[in-house]
Structure formats: structure tokens, C-alpha cells
Coordinates of C-alpha atoms in Angstrom, one line a residue:
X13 CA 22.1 7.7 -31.8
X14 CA 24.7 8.7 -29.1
X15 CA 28.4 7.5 -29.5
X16 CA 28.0 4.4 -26.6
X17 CA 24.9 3.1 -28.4
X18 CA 26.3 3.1 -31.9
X19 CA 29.4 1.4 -30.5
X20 CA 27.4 -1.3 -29.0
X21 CA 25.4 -1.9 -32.4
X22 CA 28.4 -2.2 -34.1
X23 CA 29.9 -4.7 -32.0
X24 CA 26.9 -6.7 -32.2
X25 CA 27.2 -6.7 -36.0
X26 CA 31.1 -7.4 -35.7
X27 CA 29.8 -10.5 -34.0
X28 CA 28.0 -12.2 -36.8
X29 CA 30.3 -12.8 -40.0
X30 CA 30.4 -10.2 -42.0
X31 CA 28.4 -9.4 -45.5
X32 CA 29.2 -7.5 -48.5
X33 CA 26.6 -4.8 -47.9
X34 CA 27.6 -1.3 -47.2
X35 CA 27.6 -0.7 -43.4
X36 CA 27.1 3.1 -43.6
X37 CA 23.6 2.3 -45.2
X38 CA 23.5 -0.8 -42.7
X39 CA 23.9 1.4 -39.6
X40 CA 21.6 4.5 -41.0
X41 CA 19.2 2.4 -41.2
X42 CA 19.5 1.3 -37.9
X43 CA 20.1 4.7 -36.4
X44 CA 16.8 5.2 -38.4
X45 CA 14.4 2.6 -37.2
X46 CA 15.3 3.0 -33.4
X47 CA 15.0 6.8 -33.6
X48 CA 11.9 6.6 -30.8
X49 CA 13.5 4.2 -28.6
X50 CA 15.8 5.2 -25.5
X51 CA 19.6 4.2 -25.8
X52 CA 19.3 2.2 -23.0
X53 CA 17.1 -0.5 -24.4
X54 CA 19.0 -0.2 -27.9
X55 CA 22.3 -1.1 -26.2
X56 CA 20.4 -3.5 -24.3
X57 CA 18.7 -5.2 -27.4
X58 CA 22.4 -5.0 -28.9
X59 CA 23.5 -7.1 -26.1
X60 CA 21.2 -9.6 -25.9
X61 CA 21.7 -10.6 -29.4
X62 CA 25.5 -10.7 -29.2
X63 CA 25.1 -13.1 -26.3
X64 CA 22.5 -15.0 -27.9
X65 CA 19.8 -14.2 -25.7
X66 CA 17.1 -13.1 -28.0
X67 CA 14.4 -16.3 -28.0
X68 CA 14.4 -17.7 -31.6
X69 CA 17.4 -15.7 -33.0
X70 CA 19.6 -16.8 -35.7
X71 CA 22.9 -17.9 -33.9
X72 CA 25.0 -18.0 -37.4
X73 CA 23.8 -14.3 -38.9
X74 CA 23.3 -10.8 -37.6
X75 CA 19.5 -9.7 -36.6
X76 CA 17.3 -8.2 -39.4
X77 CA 16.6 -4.4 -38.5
X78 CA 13.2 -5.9 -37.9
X79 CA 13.9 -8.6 -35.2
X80 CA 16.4 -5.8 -33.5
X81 CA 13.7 -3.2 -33.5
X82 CA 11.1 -5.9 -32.0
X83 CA 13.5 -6.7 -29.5
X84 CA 14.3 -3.5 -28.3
X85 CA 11.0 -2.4 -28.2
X86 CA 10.5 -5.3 -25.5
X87 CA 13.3 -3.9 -23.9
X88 CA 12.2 -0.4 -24.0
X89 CA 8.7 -1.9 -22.5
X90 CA 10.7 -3.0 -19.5
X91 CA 12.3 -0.1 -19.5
X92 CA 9.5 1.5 -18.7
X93 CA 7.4 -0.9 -16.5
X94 CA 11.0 -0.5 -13.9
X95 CA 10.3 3.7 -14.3
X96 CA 7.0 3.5 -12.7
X97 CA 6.7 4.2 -9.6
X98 CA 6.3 1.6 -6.7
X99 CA 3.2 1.6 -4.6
X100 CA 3.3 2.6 -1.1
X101 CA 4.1 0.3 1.4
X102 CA 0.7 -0.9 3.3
X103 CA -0.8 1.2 5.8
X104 CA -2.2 0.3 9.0
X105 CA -4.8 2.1 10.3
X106 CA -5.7 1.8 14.4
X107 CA -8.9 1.1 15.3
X108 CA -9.4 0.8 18.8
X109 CA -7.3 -2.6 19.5
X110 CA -4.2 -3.5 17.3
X111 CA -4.6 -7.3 15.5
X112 CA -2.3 -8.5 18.5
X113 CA -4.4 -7.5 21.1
X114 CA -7.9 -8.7 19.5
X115 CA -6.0 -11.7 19.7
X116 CA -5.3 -11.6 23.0
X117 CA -8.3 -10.9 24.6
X118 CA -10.0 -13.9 22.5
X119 CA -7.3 -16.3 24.1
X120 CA -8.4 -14.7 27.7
X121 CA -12.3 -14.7 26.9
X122 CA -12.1 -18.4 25.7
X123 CA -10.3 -19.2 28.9
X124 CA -12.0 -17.0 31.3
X125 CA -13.6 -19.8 33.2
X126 CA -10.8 -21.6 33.9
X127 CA -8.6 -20.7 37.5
X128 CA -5.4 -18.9 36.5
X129 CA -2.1 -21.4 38.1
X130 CA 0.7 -19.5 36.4
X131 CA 1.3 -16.1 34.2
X132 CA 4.3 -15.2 32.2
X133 CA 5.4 -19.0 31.6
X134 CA 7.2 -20.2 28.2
X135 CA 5.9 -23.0 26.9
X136 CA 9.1 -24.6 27.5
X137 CA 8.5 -24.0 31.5
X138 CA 5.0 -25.5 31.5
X139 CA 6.1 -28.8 30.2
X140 CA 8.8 -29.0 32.8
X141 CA 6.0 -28.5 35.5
X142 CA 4.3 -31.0 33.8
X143 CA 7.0 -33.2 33.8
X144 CA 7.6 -32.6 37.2
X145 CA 4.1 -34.0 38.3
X146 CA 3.6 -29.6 39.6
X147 CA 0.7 -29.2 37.8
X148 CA -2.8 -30.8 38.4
X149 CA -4.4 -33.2 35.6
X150 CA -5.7 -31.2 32.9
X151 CA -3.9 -28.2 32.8
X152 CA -3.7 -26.2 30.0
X153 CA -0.7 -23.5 28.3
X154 CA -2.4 -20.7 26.4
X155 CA 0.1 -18.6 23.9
X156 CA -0.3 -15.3 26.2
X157 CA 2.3 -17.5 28.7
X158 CA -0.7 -18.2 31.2
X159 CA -1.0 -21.9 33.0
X160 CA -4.7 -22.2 33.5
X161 CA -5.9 -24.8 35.9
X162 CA -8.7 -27.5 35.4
X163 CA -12.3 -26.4 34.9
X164 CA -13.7 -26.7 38.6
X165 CA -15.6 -29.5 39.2
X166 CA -19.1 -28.9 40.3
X167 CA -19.9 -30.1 43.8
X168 CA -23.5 -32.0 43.6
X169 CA -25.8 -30.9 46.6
X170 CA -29.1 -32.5 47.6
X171 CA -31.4 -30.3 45.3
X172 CA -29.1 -29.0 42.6
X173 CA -25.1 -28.1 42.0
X174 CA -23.3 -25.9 43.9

């Protein structure tokens, strides 16, 4: 046990009232029973029960070398769960249209049979036209910024539609 994590063990024992055991033997055998765990989750286990952190923990007397163990143990588990490495960052992989542009040409396929008024027009400009009485009854905004007209009516000939 390095000098920064037996200070902070200590401490956490100065906390809690004192006992009439011998704290050499106390503190061996804490050195002892941590030996496999990493000073940074000892110190961190030494905190958390100073501050009173530690779910279910006595708040009038000092942890058992038990409970401290446990709980550092957890802590050395997070520990190591925040060592592993993060995954990549997603890929994208181009096929032959980006998401955007499938997009796109759905907009203009669903609205290919409608005449074209306007292009490059914020939605913000088509209701001002249509406000303004500019725009015939019927016409339509589509996200690309195109105005498209009203279907064309059919003209009915003698015989059949034009």
C-alpha cells in the first residue's frame, strides 16, 4: 500500500470514534486484504465511507475489513469498466445516394406530376404568396423549397379526356 492510500485509510478510520484495538494490526490487515486491488479504488472505497456514501453503512462505526473490501472491489469494477476502451464512433458507408438524397428524390417522384410554380422558396415565402392571393388554389410546399402547382385538370373531349 503506497503512502497516499494508507493516508487515506487512516483518515477514514480517524473518522469513526476510535477503539481500543491496536491499529498497527488494524491497518496490516487492511493493507493485507486489499493487496489485489489498485490504489485508486482503495482510496476511492476510503472516501466513500468517510462521506457516508457507502449504501447501508454504519454511520456511528468504522467499516469491517469486510464491507471496505466489498466496496472497493465495486469500485475497482468501475475502475475497470471506465479502462475499456470506447467503441468507434459509427461508420457510414456510401452506397450510391447518401440518406439525404434518397430522400430527395422520393419528395420529387411523389410530386412529379404536378407543374413546378416556384424553386428554392422557404416555407416562410410560400405562405406569404399564399397570403398574397399569388398562388392558385391548391398549391402545395414540398421540403426541397419547390412551390408545385395544382394537379392539371383534365379537359373532357367528345370521346375520351384530353
Amino acid at each position: 500500500m503506497d503512502q497516499k492510500t494508507y493516508t487515506a485509510v487512516v483518515a477514514m478510520l480517524n473518522a469513526y470514534p476510535q477503539t481500543s484495538g491496536n491499529p498497527d494490526l488494524t491497518m496490516a490487515t487492511f493493507e493485507m486484504a486489499t493487496s489485489g486491488l489498485s490504489s485508486q479504488a482503495v482510496i476511492e472505497a476510503a472516501q466513500r465511507f468517510t462521506m457516508g456514501d457507502v449504501q447501508g453503512q454504519s454511520k456511528t462505526f468504522a467499516p469491517s475489513v469486510a464491507e471496505f473490501v466489498t466496496e472497493a472491489r465495486q469500485r475497482q469494477e468501475y475502475i475497470n469498466i471506465k479502462a475499456r476502451p470506447a467503441l468507434p464512433p459509427p461508420r457510414y458507408f456510401p452506397g450510391q445516394l447518401a440518406p439525404f438524397q434518397v430522400r430527395q428524390q422520393k419528395r420529387l417522384a411523389e410530386n412529379a406530376h404536378l407543374p413546378i410554380l416556384y424553386e428554392n422558396k422557404t416555407y416562410d415565402e410560400w405562405r406569404r404568396l399564399s397570403m398574397e392571393k399569388k398562388l392558385p388554389t391548391g398549391a402545395t410546399w414540398c421540403s426541397l423549397g419547390i412551390i408545385y402547382g395544382p394537379p392539371k385538370e383534365q379537359t373532357i373531349i367528345k370521346g375520351g379526356t384530353e
